[in-house]
Amino acid sequence: MGNMLGLCHVSKSFGGLVAVDNVSFTIEEGEIVGLLGPNGSGKTTVLNMISGSFRPTSGEIWYKATNISRMRAHDIVQVGIARTFQLVRVLGAFTCAQNVAAALAFHPGGAFGRAAVERIERLLDTVGLVLKADALASDLTYIDLKRLELARALALDPSVLLLDEWLAGLSGTELDDGIALIRSLRTQGLTILLVEHVMRAIRALCDRCIVLSSAVKIAEGATGDVLSDPRVVTSYLGSHDA
Amino acid sequence: MRSVFVGAIRRGAPAVIIAAVAVPPILIDGYALSVAINVAQYGVMATAWAMFSGPTRYVSLATVAFYGVGVYTAALLGGSMPWAIVLLAAALSGATLAILAGMLTLRLSGVYFVIFTFSLSELLRQIVTWYEVNVHRSVGRYVFLDVAPAHIYSQLLGLLALLLALAWLLRRSRMGLALRIIGADLVVANHIGIDTAKVRVLLFAFSAIFMSTAGAIIAPRWTYVDPAIAFSQTISFEVLIMALFGGVQLLFGPLIGVASLCLVFEYLSIQFPDQLIAFLGLIYLLIVYVMPSGIVPACSAVGQVLALREKAVA
Amino acid sequence: MELMFAGLALGGLYALLAMGLTLQYGVARILNLAYGIFVIAAAFGAYVAKVQLGISPIVALLFSLPLGFGLGWALYSLLLLPLVRRTRAGPQLDIDSLLATFGLMFVIEGALLWIFGGNFYSYSYLSHPVYIAGTPVEANRLVVILVALALTLLLHVGMNRTRLGLAVRAVEVDPATAVLAGIDARTISALVFGVGGAVVAVSGVIISMFLPFSVSMATEFLMKALLVVVMGGLGSISGCLLAGMTLGFGETIVARFIDPGLTLAVNFGLFIVVLSVRPAGIFGRTV
């Protein structure tokens, strides 16, 4: 057990607007941690900084013993951090198999061409898309798009997975399947940070939660404690009906 | 039946074009040879242009900047150095310029990239003009290099063959995949581990090498060069439209565009020299409004419609 | 003193040129590359009016306003709107509108070359000197300065003090949200292209009054307008004035004290530096 990911006094401002203000936390190996907060509280900005979409204005981000605060997105992938996007982004003109192949091709643990075929099938199987391998991504349903995004993230062979509202929009059995899938990823040794609004999923999955409100961290701790923290309840009231 | 015909054109066209372009230079007379040289030269540049601008969707107007650099490298060094060294120097200058320009434009969005590349060509033209007037003391210079037109033609053909072979390999390589992903979604490309900046700059340099080399090869063809000829923006615009006319998605698309438009431009420049530019404009409009993916896909679309109609009649 | 008026006239002209372009690009998000050739076409229009029909350029100036507006409006509604619809204002719109306006530029350029040839044209109008504080200044330069200032003021007030201006600024900031406020981005874009067209026409007429012009100068004017737009920051009228004056004075000074042959090189060099260092504009706000 050791720290997989650590944020140390991280801030980000866009022009005059402070999106993330002096946030620190650590995530240990094998944990599933929820990053919560009302809309606009800075959750996605935190994910964007970890995954290298943009750099923190100040503070440091560490992956194991590597300072990744100044690294660019493609280098962070090589280090072992993969993400999904809040607004699903797949390559619409590519088939499902090609989308996964794309993610396998550009990191040292990956594969290209014939060597990749078997791994592509396995990854699509993991997320339940194996029957749609040759379907164009632009023809997929919303749920399948989310699956495809996850398969693509997994193809990057990450040890840390960042999920940005991956369960949003799922309900009933789909949600149960999704939760089971994420849980199975942890047993494979992945460390997961998820931004999520679906309370059922948070309670079912997260060991710990970190709560942001208006760019500031207002609570951190075991999921049950955090969700009953009066400050957290207040920050959610009126802004999000969870 | 007609759809079969269109399909045959689509498959057979590359072969026909290569055959037409590669007709042994000895067999053709002076005028035909000069047209063939023109086709080969534009063939190299349009294919190289499409190689970068096709997948990345960054429309470059720097074609003539690289071409002109090649022309001037040959004009300056041609008299004193072995030809192979001259070509190498041209390729290197083109690559260096492209890497510099590529690094400066990494943060620019599409429209600004176009303006930047246009300005780059114009800046080079102004600087070379200034240099020639103030240092060389004459705006033009004579290029006395004894290279036979047939020899120029075979060099251009060799360059074209090399370019097509490399472009074909690139399409099947990891780099080719990276390019298609970058063209589809830059953010995704970055987040699956592609160093998009590096890929873009490298590819820009790669296509520039061929443009500069083409410029150097063609230089002996003119006995006189001045910056207005070597850095004429029209060349960039023509290359762009030829590539788009043929279609940048296909390996041989640009070549098909070059073969058809070069002949049309040749005819017009003799018959209607004053209306040439207006015609160029009309082709631009034609491409945008009528066949945005180029003539080959447009033909096959027409073919499909015709086939459907025949079925309906039958 | 003389230098100052030369710089002011040139700067005013550049600012004016850029204003139409910055409005069109800032609001409609379409870069009109045919801009420069429209300017030249207007200059030829004024030339024909003065030399062949004997109409005073000042009268031509008044007529050019509605004519330019109509043409700009038509350009957007007939040529560009179909592209906006087809691409759903996505990234392909950039490339398509680029090719379309380039195409239009070549067609008009070809037509002008056919009619007028490639020579420089000029006519003499108000070229007698007026003495200001003892310095002789050509009267037409004063007209340029006054018209440029008047139009800047008019546009500035129009943008900042009227309801319509507010709508235009709303579209400029965020077309999608503007729709929620009941503003139709496409109508506003067409309107702004019209205003840009009017500015183009006025600029062209003004140029014909004090500079010799030829068809080949179209790209030069386009690039200068672009340079000023980029330096001034997209969509900013006051940025245009500041950047236009900087360029006008810079050019006058380089031409006078260094080497007139280098002015264009300096222009494009400056452009490349600005684009690579500060794409949001030197005087511009960051978006």
Short mmCIF file of N, CA, C and O in Angstrom, two decimals, chain B residues 35-140:
data_model
loop_
_atom_site.label_atom_id
_atom_site.label_comp_id
_atom_site.label_asym_id
_atom_site.label_seq_id
_atom_site.Cartn_x
_atom_site.Cartn_y
_atom_site.Cartn_z
N VAL B 35 4.59 20.18 -70.35
CA VAL B 35 3.33 19.94 -69.63
C VAL B 35 3.53 18.81 -68.62
O VAL B 35 3.11 18.90 -67.47
N ALA B 36 4.21 17.75 -69.07
CA ALA B 36 4.44 16.60 -68.20
C ALA B 36 5.26 17.00 -66.97
O ALA B 36 4.98 16.57 -65.85
N ILE B 37 6.25 17.85 -67.19
CA ILE B 37 7.06 18.32 -66.06
C ILE B 37 6.18 19.07 -65.06
O ILE B 37 6.26 18.89 -63.84
N ASN B 38 5.31 19.89 -65.63
CA ASN B 38 4.40 20.66 -64.77
C ASN B 38 3.50 19.74 -63.95
O ASN B 38 3.32 19.93 -62.74
N VAL B 39 2.97 18.71 -64.62
CA VAL B 39 2.10 17.76 -63.91
C VAL B 39 2.89 17.05 -62.81
O VAL B 39 2.41 16.93 -61.68
N ALA B 40 4.09 16.64 -63.13
CA ALA B 40 4.89 15.91 -62.13
C ALA B 40 5.20 16.80 -60.94
O ALA B 40 5.12 16.38 -59.78
N GLN B 41 5.54 18.05 -61.23
CA GLN B 41 5.90 18.97 -60.15
C GLN B 41 4.71 19.25 -59.23
O GLN B 41 4.80 19.17 -58.01
N TYR B 42 3.55 19.53 -59.85
CA TYR B 42 2.36 19.76 -59.04
C TYR B 42 1.91 18.46 -58.36
O TYR B 42 1.35 18.48 -57.27
N GLY B 43 2.17 17.34 -59.02
CA GLY B 43 1.83 16.05 -58.43
C GLY B 43 2.56 15.84 -57.11
O GLY B 43 1.97 15.45 -56.11
N VAL B 44 3.85 16.15 -57.11
CA VAL B 44 4.63 16.03 -55.88
C VAL B 44 4.06 16.96 -54.81
O VAL B 44 3.80 16.55 -53.67
N MET B 45 3.82 18.21 -55.20
CA MET B 45 3.42 19.18 -54.17
C MET B 45 2.02 18.90 -53.65
O MET B 45 1.77 19.02 -52.44
N ALA B 46 1.09 18.53 -54.54
CA ALA B 46 -0.28 18.29 -54.07
C ALA B 46 -0.34 17.05 -53.19
O ALA B 46 -1.05 17.03 -52.18
N THR B 47 0.41 16.02 -53.57
CA THR B 47 0.41 14.81 -52.73
C THR B 47 1.03 15.11 -51.37
O THR B 47 0.52 14.70 -50.33
N ALA B 48 2.13 15.88 -51.38
CA ALA B 48 2.77 16.24 -50.12
C ALA B 48 1.85 17.13 -49.29
O ALA B 48 1.77 16.99 -48.06
N TRP B 49 1.15 18.02 -49.94
CA TRP B 49 0.23 18.92 -49.24
C TRP B 49 -0.87 18.11 -48.55
O TRP B 49 -1.18 18.30 -47.38
N ALA B 50 -1.46 17.17 -49.33
CA ALA B 50 -2.57 16.38 -48.81
C ALA B 50 -2.12 15.49 -47.65
O ALA B 50 -2.88 15.19 -46.75
N MET B 51 -0.85 15.11 -47.69
CA MET B 51 -0.32 14.25 -46.65
C MET B 51 -0.41 14.94 -45.28
O MET B 51 -0.73 14.32 -44.28
N PHE B 52 -0.15 16.23 -45.25
CA PHE B 52 -0.24 16.97 -43.99
C PHE B 52 -1.65 17.50 -43.78
O PHE B 52 -2.28 17.26 -42.75
N SER B 53 -2.15 18.23 -44.76
CA SER B 53 -3.40 18.95 -44.55
C SER B 53 -4.62 18.04 -44.58
O SER B 53 -5.63 18.37 -43.97
N GLY B 54 -4.53 16.91 -45.28
CA GLY B 54 -5.66 15.99 -45.33
C GLY B 54 -6.06 15.50 -43.95
O GLY B 54 -7.13 15.82 -43.46
N PRO B 55 -5.19 14.73 -43.29
CA PRO B 55 -5.58 14.20 -41.99
C PRO B 55 -5.66 15.25 -40.88
O PRO B 55 -6.52 15.15 -40.03
N THR B 56 -4.78 16.24 -40.87
CA THR B 56 -4.80 17.18 -39.74
C THR B 56 -5.84 18.28 -39.91
O THR B 56 -6.17 18.97 -38.96
N ARG B 57 -6.33 18.47 -41.13
CA ARG B 57 -7.28 19.54 -41.44
C ARG B 57 -6.71 20.93 -41.20
O ARG B 57 -7.43 21.89 -40.98
N TYR B 58 -5.38 21.01 -41.17
CA TYR B 58 -4.77 22.33 -41.11
C TYR B 58 -4.43 22.74 -42.54
O TYR B 58 -3.56 22.13 -43.16
N VAL B 59 -5.14 23.74 -43.05
CA VAL B 59 -4.94 24.16 -44.43
C VAL B 59 -3.68 25.02 -44.51
O VAL B 59 -3.62 26.10 -43.93
N SER B 60 -2.68 24.50 -45.22
CA SER B 60 -1.42 25.23 -45.29
C SER B 60 -1.31 26.01 -46.59
O SER B 60 -1.59 25.50 -47.66
N LEU B 61 -0.91 27.27 -46.47
CA LEU B 61 -0.59 28.07 -47.66
C LEU B 61 0.91 28.34 -47.70
O LEU B 61 1.37 29.29 -48.31
N ALA B 62 1.68 27.50 -47.01
CA ALA B 62 3.12 27.68 -46.99
C ALA B 62 3.79 26.89 -48.11
O ALA B 62 5.01 26.89 -48.22
N THR B 63 2.98 26.22 -48.94
CA THR B 63 3.54 25.41 -50.02
C THR B 63 4.62 26.17 -50.78
O THR B 63 5.74 25.68 -50.98
N VAL B 64 4.28 27.39 -51.19
CA VAL B 64 5.22 28.14 -52.01
C VAL B 64 6.42 28.62 -51.21
O VAL B 64 7.48 28.86 -51.77
N ALA B 65 6.27 28.73 -49.91
CA ALA B 65 7.42 29.11 -49.08
C ALA B 65 8.48 28.02 -49.19
O ALA B 65 9.66 28.30 -49.43
N PHE B 66 8.07 26.78 -49.04
CA PHE B 66 9.01 25.66 -49.13
C PHE B 66 9.55 25.50 -50.56
O PHE B 66 10.74 25.30 -50.77
N TYR B 67 8.64 25.62 -51.50
CA TYR B 67 9.00 25.50 -52.91
C TYR B 67 10.04 26.58 -53.26
O TYR B 67 11.10 26.27 -53.83
N GLY B 68 9.76 27.81 -52.89
CA GLY B 68 10.66 28.91 -53.20
C GLY B 68 12.02 28.75 -52.54
O GLY B 68 13.07 29.05 -53.13
N VAL B 69 12.01 28.25 -51.31
CA VAL B 69 13.28 27.99 -50.62
C VAL B 69 14.09 26.97 -51.42
O VAL B 69 15.30 27.13 -51.60
N GLY B 70 13.40 25.96 -51.95
CA GLY B 70 14.08 24.96 -52.78
C GLY B 70 14.66 25.59 -54.04
O GLY B 70 15.83 25.37 -54.38
N VAL B 71 13.85 26.40 -54.71
CA VAL B 71 14.30 27.06 -55.93
C VAL B 71 15.55 27.89 -55.65
O VAL B 71 16.55 27.80 -56.37
N TYR B 72 15.51 28.68 -54.58
CA TYR B 72 16.65 29.56 -54.30
C TYR B 72 17.87 28.79 -53.82
O TYR B 72 19.00 29.19 -54.08
N THR B 73 17.64 27.68 -53.11
CA THR B 73 18.80 26.86 -52.73
C THR B 73 19.54 26.41 -53.98
O THR B 73 20.77 26.50 -54.07
N ALA B 74 18.77 25.93 -54.96
CA ALA B 74 19.39 25.46 -56.20
C ALA B 74 20.05 26.63 -56.94
O ALA B 74 21.15 26.50 -57.48
N ALA B 75 19.36 27.78 -56.97
CA ALA B 75 19.91 28.93 -57.69
C ALA B 75 21.22 29.40 -57.06
O ALA B 75 22.14 29.83 -57.76
N LEU B 76 21.30 29.33 -55.74
CA LEU B 76 22.50 29.83 -55.05
C LEU B 76 23.64 28.82 -55.08
O LEU B 76 24.80 29.18 -55.29
N LEU B 77 23.30 27.55 -54.84
CA LEU B 77 24.36 26.54 -54.70
C LEU B 77 24.62 25.77 -55.97
O LEU B 77 25.68 25.16 -56.13
N GLY B 78 23.65 25.79 -56.90
CA GLY B 78 23.71 24.92 -58.06
C GLY B 78 25.01 24.99 -58.83
O GLY B 78 25.52 23.98 -59.32
N GLY B 79 25.57 26.19 -58.96
CA GLY B 79 26.78 26.34 -59.76
C GLY B 79 28.02 25.76 -59.11
O GLY B 79 28.96 25.35 -59.79
N SER B 80 28.01 25.68 -57.77
CA SER B 80 29.27 25.36 -57.10
C SER B 80 29.29 24.00 -56.40
O SER B 80 30.33 23.56 -55.94
N MET B 81 28.16 23.34 -56.33
CA MET B 81 28.11 22.09 -55.57
C MET B 81 27.59 20.95 -56.44
O MET B 81 26.86 21.19 -57.40
N PRO B 82 27.92 19.72 -56.06
CA PRO B 82 27.33 18.58 -56.77
C PRO B 82 25.81 18.59 -56.60
O PRO B 82 25.31 19.04 -55.56
N TRP B 83 25.13 18.11 -57.63
CA TRP B 83 23.67 18.21 -57.64
C TRP B 83 23.02 17.51 -56.45
O TRP B 83 22.05 18.01 -55.87
N ALA B 84 23.56 16.34 -56.07
CA ALA B 84 22.97 15.59 -54.95
C ALA B 84 23.03 16.43 -53.67
O ALA B 84 22.08 16.47 -52.89
N ILE B 85 24.15 17.14 -53.48
CA ILE B 85 24.28 17.98 -52.29
C ILE B 85 23.27 19.13 -52.34
O ILE B 85 22.66 19.49 -51.33
N VAL B 86 23.07 19.66 -53.54
CA VAL B 86 22.11 20.76 -53.70
C VAL B 86 20.71 20.30 -53.29
O VAL B 86 20.02 20.98 -52.52
N LEU B 87 20.32 19.12 -53.78
CA LEU B 87 18.99 18.59 -53.45
C LEU B 87 18.87 18.35 -51.94
O LEU B 87 17.85 18.67 -51.33
N LEU B 88 19.94 17.82 -51.37
CA LEU B 88 19.94 17.56 -49.94
C LEU B 88 19.80 18.86 -49.16
O LEU B 88 19.03 18.95 -48.19
N ALA B 89 20.55 19.87 -49.60
CA ALA B 89 20.49 21.17 -48.93
C ALA B 89 19.09 21.75 -49.03
O ALA B 89 18.55 22.31 -48.05
N ALA B 90 18.46 21.60 -50.19
CA ALA B 90 17.10 22.11 -50.37
C ALA B 90 16.15 21.40 -49.41
O ALA B 90 15.34 22.04 -48.73
N ALA B 91 16.27 20.07 -49.35
CA ALA B 91 15.39 19.29 -48.47
C ALA B 91 15.58 19.73 -47.02
O ALA B 91 14.61 19.93 -46.28
N LEU B 92 16.85 19.93 -46.64
CA LEU B 92 17.14 20.32 -45.26
C LEU B 92 16.59 21.71 -44.94
O LEU B 92 16.02 21.94 -43.87
N SER B 93 16.75 22.66 -45.88
CA SER B 93 16.24 24.01 -45.60
C SER B 93 14.73 23.97 -45.47
O SER B 93 14.16 24.63 -44.58
N GLY B 94 14.08 23.19 -46.35
CA GLY B 94 12.62 23.08 -46.25
C GLY B 94 12.21 22.51 -44.90
O GLY B 94 11.31 23.03 -44.24
N ALA B 95 12.90 21.46 -44.48
CA ALA B 95 12.56 20.81 -43.21
C ALA B 95 12.77 21.77 -42.04
O ALA B 95 11.93 21.87 -41.15
N THR B 96 13.89 22.48 -42.06
CA THR B 96 14.18 23.41 -40.96
C THR B 96 13.10 24.49 -40.86
O THR B 96 12.57 24.76 -39.78
N LEU B 97 12.78 25.07 -42.02
CA LEU B 97 11.74 26.10 -42.03
C LEU B 97 10.42 25.55 -41.50
O LEU B 97 9.73 26.19 -40.70
N ALA B 98 10.09 24.33 -41.94
CA ALA B 98 8.81 23.73 -41.52
C ALA B 98 8.80 23.45 -40.02
O ALA B 98 7.78 23.64 -39.36
N ILE B 99 9.92 22.99 -39.50
CA ILE B 99 9.95 22.69 -38.06
C ILE B 99 9.78 23.98 -37.26
O ILE B 99 9.00 24.04 -36.30
N LEU B 100 10.48 25.03 -37.68
CA LEU B 100 10.33 26.32 -37.00
C LEU B 100 8.88 26.80 -37.06
O LEU B 100 8.27 27.14 -36.05
N ALA B 101 8.34 26.81 -38.29
CA ALA B 101 6.97 27.29 -38.47
C ALA B 101 6.00 26.40 -37.71
O ALA B 101 5.06 26.88 -37.07
N GLY B 102 6.24 25.09 -37.75
CA GLY B 102 5.36 24.15 -37.07
C GLY B 102 5.34 24.41 -35.57
O GLY B 102 4.29 24.40 -34.95
N MET B 103 6.51 24.68 -35.00
CA MET B 103 6.55 24.89 -33.55
C MET B 103 5.88 26.21 -33.17
O MET B 103 5.25 26.30 -32.12
N LEU B 104 6.01 27.21 -34.04
CA LEU B 104 5.38 28.49 -33.74
C LEU B 104 3.86 28.43 -33.83
O LEU B 104 3.16 29.22 -33.21
N THR B 105 3.35 27.49 -34.64
CA THR B 105 1.91 27.49 -34.88
C THR B 105 1.15 26.45 -34.07
O THR B 105 -0.04 26.29 -34.26
N LEU B 106 1.84 25.79 -33.14
CA LEU B 106 1.18 24.71 -32.41
C LEU B 106 -0.07 25.15 -31.68
O LEU B 106 -1.02 24.41 -31.54
N ARG B 107 -0.05 26.39 -31.18
CA ARG B 107 -1.18 26.83 -30.37
C ARG B 107 -2.28 27.49 -31.21
O ARG B 107 -3.28 27.93 -30.69
N LEU B 108 -2.02 27.61 -32.52
CA LEU B 108 -2.98 28.34 -33.34
C LEU B 108 -4.14 27.47 -33.79
O LEU B 108 -3.97 26.30 -34.08
N SER B 109 -5.31 28.08 -33.88
CA SER B 109 -6.46 27.35 -34.39
C SER B 109 -6.44 27.43 -35.91
O SER B 109 -5.62 28.12 -36.51
N GLY B 110 -7.36 26.70 -36.54
CA GLY B 110 -7.35 26.51 -37.98
C GLY B 110 -7.18 27.77 -38.81
O GLY B 110 -6.28 27.85 -39.65
N VAL B 111 -8.05 28.77 -38.58
CA VAL B 111 -8.01 29.95 -39.43
C VAL B 111 -6.69 30.69 -39.29
O VAL B 111 -6.10 31.14 -40.27
N TYR B 112 -6.21 30.80 -38.06
CA TYR B 112 -4.96 31.53 -37.85
C TYR B 112 -3.77 30.79 -38.47
O TYR B 112 -2.82 31.41 -38.92
N PHE B 113 -3.85 29.47 -38.52
CA PHE B 113 -2.79 28.71 -39.17
C PHE B 113 -2.71 29.08 -40.65
O PHE B 113 -1.63 29.28 -41.20
N VAL B 114 -3.86 29.19 -41.28
CA VAL B 114 -3.90 29.56 -42.70
C VAL B 114 -3.23 30.92 -42.90
O VAL B 114 -2.39 31.10 -43.77
N ILE B 115 -3.62 31.87 -42.07
CA ILE B 115 -3.07 33.22 -42.22
C ILE B 115 -1.58 33.21 -41.94
O ILE B 115 -0.80 33.88 -42.63
N PHE B 116 -1.19 32.45 -40.95
CA PHE B 116 0.23 32.39 -40.60
C PHE B 116 1.04 31.87 -41.79
O PHE B 116 2.04 32.44 -42.18
N THR B 117 0.57 30.75 -42.37
CA THR B 117 1.35 30.16 -43.46
C THR B 117 1.38 31.09 -44.67
O THR B 117 2.40 31.19 -45.36
N PHE B 118 0.26 31.77 -44.90
CA PHE B 118 0.23 32.74 -46.00
C PHE B 118 1.26 33.84 -45.74
O PHE B 118 2.05 34.20 -46.61
N SER B 119 1.25 34.36 -44.52
CA SER B 119 2.19 35.44 -44.17
C SER B 119 3.62 34.97 -44.27
O SER B 119 4.51 35.74 -44.67
N LEU B 120 3.86 33.72 -43.91
CA LEU B 120 5.22 33.19 -43.96
C LEU B 120 5.74 33.25 -45.40
O LEU B 120 6.87 33.71 -45.66
N SER B 121 4.90 32.80 -46.34
CA SER B 121 5.31 32.84 -47.75
C SER B 121 5.60 34.28 -48.17
O SER B 121 6.59 34.57 -48.84
N GLU B 122 4.69 35.17 -47.77
CA GLU B 122 4.83 36.57 -48.17
C GLU B 122 6.07 37.18 -47.53
O GLU B 122 6.82 37.93 -48.17
N LEU B 123 6.31 36.85 -46.27
CA LEU B 123 7.48 37.39 -45.56
C LEU B 123 8.77 36.95 -46.27
O LEU B 123 9.67 37.76 -46.51
N LEU B 124 8.83 35.67 -46.62
CA LEU B 124 10.02 35.17 -47.30
C LEU B 124 10.23 35.90 -48.62
O LEU B 124 11.34 36.30 -48.97
N ARG B 125 9.12 36.10 -49.35
CA ARG B 125 9.23 36.79 -50.64
C ARG B 125 9.79 38.20 -50.43
O ARG B 125 10.69 38.63 -51.15
N GLN B 126 9.26 38.89 -49.42
CA GLN B 126 9.72 40.26 -49.17
C GLN B 126 11.19 40.28 -48.76
O GLN B 126 11.96 41.13 -49.20
N ILE B 127 11.57 39.34 -47.90
CA ILE B 127 12.96 39.33 -47.42
C ILE B 127 13.92 39.00 -48.56
O ILE B 127 14.94 39.68 -48.75
N VAL B 128 13.56 37.99 -49.36
CA VAL B 128 14.43 37.63 -50.48
C VAL B 128 14.53 38.80 -51.46
O VAL B 128 15.61 39.14 -51.95
N THR B 129 13.38 39.43 -51.73
CA THR B 129 13.40 40.60 -52.62
C THR B 129 14.34 41.66 -52.08
O THR B 129 15.19 42.19 -52.80
N TRP B 130 14.19 41.96 -50.82
CA TRP B 130 15.02 42.99 -50.20
C TRP B 130 16.50 42.62 -50.31
O TRP B 130 17.35 43.45 -50.66
N TYR B 131 16.80 41.36 -50.03
CA TYR B 131 18.18 40.89 -50.09
C TYR B 131 18.72 41.01 -51.51
O TYR B 131 19.81 41.54 -51.72
N GLU B 132 17.94 40.55 -52.47
CA GLU B 132 18.41 40.58 -53.84
C GLU B 132 18.65 42.01 -54.32
O GLU B 132 19.63 42.30 -54.98
N VAL B 133 17.74 42.91 -53.95
CA VAL B 133 17.88 44.30 -54.39
C VAL B 133 19.06 44.98 -53.71
O VAL B 133 19.88 45.65 -54.34
N ASN B 134 19.19 44.76 -52.39
CA ASN B 134 20.20 45.53 -51.65
C ASN B 134 21.57 44.87 -51.56
O ASN B 134 22.57 45.56 -51.43
N VAL B 135 21.61 43.56 -51.61
CA VAL B 135 22.91 42.89 -51.48
C VAL B 135 23.38 42.36 -52.83
O VAL B 135 24.50 42.60 -53.26
N HIS B 136 22.47 41.67 -53.50
CA HIS B 136 22.83 41.09 -54.80
C HIS B 136 22.77 42.15 -55.90
O HIS B 136 23.30 41.97 -56.99
N ARG B 137 22.09 43.25 -55.63
CA ARG B 137 22.00 44.40 -56.54
C ARG B 137 21.22 44.13 -57.82
O ARG B 137 21.41 44.81 -58.82
N SER B 138 20.40 43.10 -57.82
CA SER B 138 19.52 42.87 -58.95
C SER B 138 18.41 41.96 -58.47
O SER B 138 18.68 40.97 -57.79
N VAL B 139 17.16 42.32 -58.79
CA VAL B 139 16.06 41.59 -58.17
C VAL B 139 15.98 40.14 -58.67
O VAL B 139 15.60 39.24 -57.96
N GLY B 140 16.42 39.92 -59.92
CA GLY B 140 16.40 38.55 -60.43
C GLY B 140 17.80 38.00 -60.53
O GLY B 140 18.79 38.71 -60.39
#
